[in-house]
GROMACS .gro file of N, CA and C in nm:
model
  285
    1UNK      N    1   0.458   0.923  -2.327
    1UNK     CA    2   0.445   0.810  -2.419
    1UNK      C    3   0.397   0.687  -2.344
    2UNK      N    4   0.357   0.589  -2.420
    2UNK     CA    5   0.300   0.467  -2.361
    2UNK      C    6   0.401   0.386  -2.281
    3UNK      N    7   0.527   0.390  -2.317
    3UNK     CA    8   0.629   0.308  -2.250
    3UNK      C    9   0.702   0.380  -2.138
    4UNK      N   10   0.659   0.499  -2.104
    4UNK     CA   11   0.724   0.576  -1.999
    4UNK      C   12   0.697   0.512  -1.863
    5UNK      N   13   0.803   0.493  -1.785
    5UNK     CA   14   0.792   0.433  -1.652
    5UNK      C   15   0.806   0.543  -1.548
    6UNK      N   16   0.717   0.543  -1.450
    6UNK     CA   17   0.720   0.643  -1.345
    6UNK      C   18   0.762   0.579  -1.213
    7UNK      N   19   0.801   0.663  -1.119
    7UNK     CA   20   0.837   0.612  -0.987
    7UNK      C   21   0.718   0.548  -0.918
    8UNK      N   22   0.598   0.602  -0.940
    8UNK     CA   23   0.479   0.541  -0.878
    8UNK      C   24   0.449   0.404  -0.938
    9UNK      N   25   0.473   0.387  -1.067
    9UNK     CA   26   0.452   0.256  -1.130
    9UNK      C   27   0.551   0.153  -1.077
   10UNK      N   28   0.676   0.193  -1.062
   10UNK     CA   29   0.777   0.102  -1.009
   10UNK      C   30   0.743   0.066  -0.864
   11UNK      N   31   0.699   0.164  -0.786
   11UNK     CA   32   0.657   0.138  -0.649
   11UNK      C   33   0.542   0.037  -0.647
   12UNK      N   34   0.444   0.057  -0.734
   12UNK     CA   35   0.328  -0.033  -0.740
   12UNK      C   36   0.372  -0.176  -0.770
   13UNK      N   37   0.462  -0.195  -0.865
   13UNK     CA   38   0.512  -0.329  -0.897
   13UNK      C   39   0.597  -0.386  -0.783
   14UNK      N   40   0.671  -0.301  -0.716
   14UNK     CA   41   0.754  -0.343  -0.603
   14UNK      C   42   0.668  -0.399  -0.490
   15UNK      N   43   0.560  -0.328  -0.457
   15UNK     CA   44   0.470  -0.373  -0.351
   15UNK      C   45   0.395  -0.499  -0.396
   16UNK      N   46   0.351  -0.502  -0.520
   16UNK     CA   47   0.282  -0.621  -0.573
   16UNK      C   48   0.373  -0.743  -0.564
   17UNK      N   49   0.499  -0.728  -0.600
   17UNK     CA   50   0.594  -0.839  -0.592
   17UNK      C   51   0.610  -0.885  -0.447
   18UNK      N   52   0.617  -0.791  -0.354
   18UNK     CA   53   0.627  -0.825  -0.212
   18UNK      C   54   0.505  -0.906  -0.167
   19UNK      N   55   0.386  -0.861  -0.204
   19UNK     CA   56   0.264  -0.929  -0.163
   19UNK      C   57   0.252  -1.066  -0.228
   20UNK      N   58   0.277  -1.075  -0.357
   20UNK     CA   59   0.257  -1.203  -0.426
   20UNK      C   60   0.359  -1.309  -0.386
   21UNK      N   61   0.466  -1.270  -0.320
   21UNK     CA   62   0.566  -1.367  -0.275
   21UNK      C   63   0.553  -1.403  -0.127
   22UNK      N   64   0.449  -1.354  -0.063
   22UNK     CA   65   0.427  -1.385   0.079
   22UNK      C   66   0.357  -1.520   0.092
   23UNK      N   67   0.403  -1.603   0.183
   23UNK     CA   68   0.344  -1.735   0.207
   23UNK      C   69   0.208  -1.725   0.276
   24UNK      N   70   0.180  -1.612   0.342
   24UNK     CA   71   0.053  -1.599   0.414
   24UNK      C   72  -0.059  -1.539   0.329
   25UNK      N   73  -0.034  -1.521   0.200
   25UNK     CA   74  -0.135  -1.470   0.107
   25UNK      C   75  -0.193  -1.587   0.027
   26UNK      N   76  -0.324  -1.587   0.010
   26UNK     CA   77  -0.392  -1.690  -0.068
   26UNK      C   78  -0.377  -1.657  -0.217
   27UNK      N   79  -0.290  -1.729  -0.285
   27UNK     CA   80  -0.261  -1.700  -0.425
   27UNK      C   81  -0.361  -1.764  -0.521
   28UNK      N   82  -0.457  -1.835  -0.467
   28UNK     CA   83  -0.565  -1.888  -0.548
   28UNK      C   84  -0.672  -1.781  -0.573
   29UNK      N   85  -0.662  -1.673  -0.498
   29UNK     CA   86  -0.759  -1.563  -0.511
   29UNK      C   87  -0.687  -1.441  -0.569
   30UNK      N   88  -0.764  -1.341  -0.599
   30UNK     CA   89  -0.710  -1.222  -0.664
   30UNK      C   90  -0.604  -1.153  -0.576
   31UNK      N   91  -0.504  -1.100  -0.641
   31UNK     CA   92  -0.397  -1.026  -0.573
   31UNK      C   93  -0.353  -0.916  -0.669
   32UNK      N   94  -0.363  -0.792  -0.624
   32UNK     CA   95  -0.321  -0.682  -0.710
   32UNK      C   96  -0.291  -0.558  -0.627
   33UNK      N   97  -0.216  -0.470  -0.687
   33UNK     CA   98  -0.191  -0.337  -0.632
   33UNK      C   99  -0.230  -0.242  -0.744
   34UNK      N  100  -0.324  -0.153  -0.715
   34UNK     CA  101  -0.376  -0.069  -0.823
   34UNK      C  102  -0.399   0.073  -0.776
   35UNK      N  103  -0.402   0.161  -0.874
   35UNK     CA  104  -0.435   0.301  -0.847
   35UNK      C  105  -0.586   0.315  -0.837
   36UNK      N  106  -0.628   0.403  -0.750
   36UNK     CA  107  -0.767   0.447  -0.747
   36UNK      C  108  -0.773   0.581  -0.820
   37UNK      N  109  -0.890   0.637  -0.834
   37UNK     CA  110  -0.902   0.763  -0.907
   37UNK      C  111  -0.820   0.873  -0.839
   38UNK      N  112  -0.743   0.948  -0.919
   38UNK     CA  113  -0.667   1.059  -0.861
   38UNK      C  114  -0.760   1.158  -0.793
   39UNK      N  115  -0.711   1.218  -0.687
   39UNK     CA  116  -0.788   1.316  -0.612
   39UNK      C  117  -0.704   1.441  -0.594
   40UNK      N  118  -0.763   1.545  -0.541
   40UNK     CA  119  -0.690   1.670  -0.521
   40UNK      C  120  -0.575   1.654  -0.423
   41UNK      N  121  -0.581   1.549  -0.340
   41UNK     CA  122  -0.478   1.528  -0.237
   41UNK      C  123  -0.377   1.422  -0.276
   42UNK      N  124  -0.387   1.368  -0.397
   42UNK     CA  125  -0.287   1.271  -0.439
   42UNK      C  126  -0.345   1.156  -0.521
   43UNK      N  127  -0.265   1.055  -0.538
   43UNK     CA  128  -0.301   0.936  -0.615
   43UNK      C  129  -0.315   0.818  -0.518
   44UNK      N  130  -0.437   0.781  -0.482
   44UNK     CA  131  -0.455   0.669  -0.389
   44UNK      C  132  -0.411   0.538  -0.453
   45UNK      N  133  -0.358   0.450  -0.371
   45UNK     CA  134  -0.316   0.318  -0.418
   45UNK      C  135  -0.381   0.214  -0.327
   46UNK      N  136  -0.430   0.108  -0.387
   46UNK     CA  137  -0.500   0.004  -0.314
   46UNK      C  138  -0.422  -0.126  -0.322
   47UNK      N  139  -0.402  -0.189  -0.207
   47UNK     CA  140  -0.342  -0.322  -0.200
   47UNK      C  141  -0.458  -0.420  -0.184
   48UNK      N  142  -0.469  -0.514  -0.276
   48UNK     CA  143  -0.583  -0.604  -0.276
   48UNK      C  144  -0.533  -0.747  -0.277
   49UNK      N  145  -0.554  -0.818  -0.168
   49UNK     CA  146  -0.511  -0.958  -0.157
   49UNK      C  147  -0.591  -1.025  -0.046
   50UNK      N  148  -0.591  -1.156  -0.048
   50UNK     CA  149  -0.661  -1.233   0.053
   50UNK      C  150  -0.560  -1.312   0.136
   51UNK      N  151  -0.575  -1.302   0.266
   51UNK     CA  152  -0.486  -1.373   0.357
   51UNK      C  153  -0.528  -1.519   0.372
   52UNK      N  154  -0.432  -1.607   0.388
   52UNK     CA  155  -0.461  -1.746   0.422
   52UNK      C  156  -0.502  -1.758   0.568
   53UNK      N  157  -0.464  -1.659   0.646
   53UNK     CA  158  -0.486  -1.661   0.790
   53UNK      C  159  -0.623  -1.601   0.820
   54UNK      N  160  -0.702  -1.673   0.898
   54UNK     CA  161  -0.839  -1.631   0.925
   54UNK      C  162  -0.859  -1.572   1.065
   55UNK      N  163  -0.768  -1.598   1.156
   55UNK     CA  164  -0.784  -1.545   1.291
   55UNK      C  165  -0.753  -1.396   1.293
   56UNK      N  166  -0.832  -1.323   1.369
   56UNK     CA  167  -0.831  -1.177   1.363
   56UNK      C  168  -0.694  -1.116   1.392
   57UNK      N  169  -0.632  -1.151   1.502
   57UNK     CA  170  -0.505  -1.089   1.541
   57UNK      C  171  -0.396  -1.118   1.439
   58UNK      N  172  -0.385  -1.242   1.396
   58UNK     CA  173  -0.283  -1.279   1.298
   58UNK      C  174  -0.311  -1.214   1.163
   59UNK      N  175  -0.439  -1.206   1.126
   59UNK     CA  176  -0.477  -1.138   1.001
   59UNK      C  177  -0.432  -0.992   1.005
   60UNK      N  178  -0.457  -0.925   1.115
   60UNK     CA  179  -0.418  -0.786   1.130
   60UNK      C  180  -0.265  -0.771   1.121
   61UNK      N  181  -0.191  -0.868   1.170
   61UNK     CA  182  -0.045  -0.864   1.162
   61UNK      C  183   0.002  -0.876   1.017
   62UNK      N  184  -0.063  -0.961   0.939
   62UNK     CA  185  -0.029  -0.973   0.796
   62UNK      C  186  -0.053  -0.839   0.728
   63UNK      N  187  -0.168  -0.781   0.753
   63UNK     CA  188  -0.203  -0.652   0.694
   63UNK      C  189  -0.103  -0.545   0.736
   64UNK      N  190  -0.069  -0.540   0.863
   64UNK     CA  191   0.025  -0.439   0.913
   64UNK      C  192   0.163  -0.455   0.851
   65UNK      N  193   0.208  -0.578   0.832
   65UNK     CA  194   0.341  -0.601   0.771
   65UNK      C  195   0.345  -0.547   0.629
   66UNK      N  196   0.237  -0.565   0.555
   66UNK     CA  197   0.232  -0.514   0.418
   66UNK      C  198   0.232  -0.362   0.417
   67UNK      N  199   0.150  -0.302   0.501
   67UNK     CA  200   0.144  -0.155   0.508
   67UNK      C  201   0.276  -0.098   0.556
   68UNK      N  202   0.336  -0.157   0.660
   68UNK     CA  203   0.466  -0.110   0.711
   68UNK      C  204   0.572  -0.118   0.602
   69UNK      N  205   0.572  -0.227   0.526
   69UNK     CA  206   0.669  -0.243   0.417
   69UNK      C  207   0.649  -0.132   0.313
   70UNK      N  208   0.525  -0.106   0.278
   70UNK     CA  209   0.496  -0.003   0.177
   70UNK      C  210   0.538   0.135   0.227
   71UNK      N  211   0.502   0.170   0.351
   71UNK     CA  212   0.541   0.300   0.406
   71UNK      C  213   0.693   0.315   0.411
   72UNK      N  214   0.762   0.209   0.450
   72UNK     CA  215   0.908   0.219   0.460
   72UNK      C  216   0.975   0.231   0.323
   73UNK      N  217   0.906   0.187   0.217
   73UNK     CA  218   0.962   0.193   0.082
   73UNK      C  219   0.934   0.324   0.011
   74UNK      N  220   0.839   0.401   0.058
   74UNK     CA  221   0.799   0.524  -0.012
   74UNK      C  222   0.917   0.614  -0.046
   75UNK      N  223   1.004   0.641   0.052
   75UNK     CA  224   1.114   0.734   0.029
   75UNK      C  225   1.210   0.685  -0.079
   76UNK      N  226   1.222   0.555  -0.094
   76UNK     CA  227   1.311   0.499  -0.197
   76UNK      C  228   1.263   0.531  -0.339
   77UNK      N  229   1.135   0.563  -0.350
   77UNK     CA  230   1.076   0.594  -0.480
   77UNK      C  231   1.041   0.742  -0.493
   78UNK      N  232   1.092   0.822  -0.400
   78UNK     CA  233   1.067   0.965  -0.396
   78UNK      C  234   0.918   0.996  -0.392
   79UNK      N  235   0.845   0.916  -0.311
   79UNK     CA  236   0.702   0.934  -0.291
   79UNK      C  237   0.676   0.969  -0.145
   80UNK      N  238   0.560   1.030  -0.119
   80UNK     CA  239   0.522   1.066   0.016
   80UNK      C  240   0.379   1.021   0.043
   81UNK      N  241   0.352   0.987   0.168
   81UNK     CA  242   0.216   0.956   0.211
   81UNK      C  243   0.147   1.088   0.244
   82UNK      N  244   0.019   1.091   0.225
   82UNK     CA  245  -0.058   1.210   0.258
   82UNK      C  246  -0.155   1.179   0.371
   83UNK      N  247  -0.166   1.270   0.464
   83UNK     CA  248  -0.262   1.256   0.572
   83UNK      C  249  -0.321   1.393   0.600
   84UNK      N  250  -0.455   1.400   0.610
   84UNK     CA  251  -0.521   1.526   0.643
   84UNK      C  252  -0.476   1.574   0.780
   85UNK      N  253  -0.468   1.703   0.795
   85UNK     CA  254  -0.436   1.762   0.926
   85UNK      C  255  -0.551   1.736   1.022
   86UNK      N  256  -0.517   1.708   1.146
   86UNK     CA  257  -0.617   1.684   1.249
   86UNK      C  258  -0.611   1.797   1.351
   87UNK      N  259  -0.695   1.791   1.452
   87UNK     CA  260  -0.703   1.896   1.553
   87UNK      C  261  -0.569   1.930   1.615
   88UNK      N  262  -0.492   1.832   1.658
   88UNK     CA  263  -0.363   1.858   1.722
   88UNK      C  264  -0.264   1.920   1.625
   89UNK      N  265  -0.270   1.881   1.498
   89UNK     CA  266  -0.180   1.938   1.397
   89UNK      C  267  -0.207   2.087   1.381
   90UNK      N  268  -0.333   2.123   1.375
   90UNK     CA  269  -0.371   2.261   1.356
   90UNK      C  270  -0.339   2.344   1.480
   91UNK      N  271  -0.363   2.286   1.599
   91UNK     CA  272  -0.331   2.357   1.723
   91UNK      C  273  -0.181   2.384   1.734
   92UNK      N  274  -0.099   2.290   1.689
   92UNK     CA  275   0.047   2.310   1.698
   92UNK      C  276   0.094   2.421   1.604
   93UNK      N  277   0.022   2.448   1.496
   93UNK     CA  278   0.059   2.557   1.406
   93UNK      C  279   0.036   2.692   1.471
   94UNK      N  280  -0.059   2.702   1.561
   94UNK     CA  281  -0.093   2.827   1.628
   94UNK      C  282   0.008   2.861   1.737
   95UNK      N  283   0.084   2.762   1.784
   95UNK     CA  284   0.179   2.786   1.894
   95UNK      C  285   0.302   2.857   1.847
   0.00000   0.00000   0.00000
């Protein structure tokens, strides 16, 4: 139904609330957390915001704090991150 709330929707609002309440985000510009098109490997989510901080290292720290917060919150919403297997992952399966 139209009013059904999912864990992914609550997660999306949780992260959006975290981002929109950060002092280092430019709230005069667009700020959103949205789904991208579903894929065979899951439901991608995009964090879209503009930092007030322009220097590269500090900008990267703002970005990392948001991503770290989101990753640490995943388990609380019974969600998992997906990552393709890489060479070392596949080699470890053969051992």
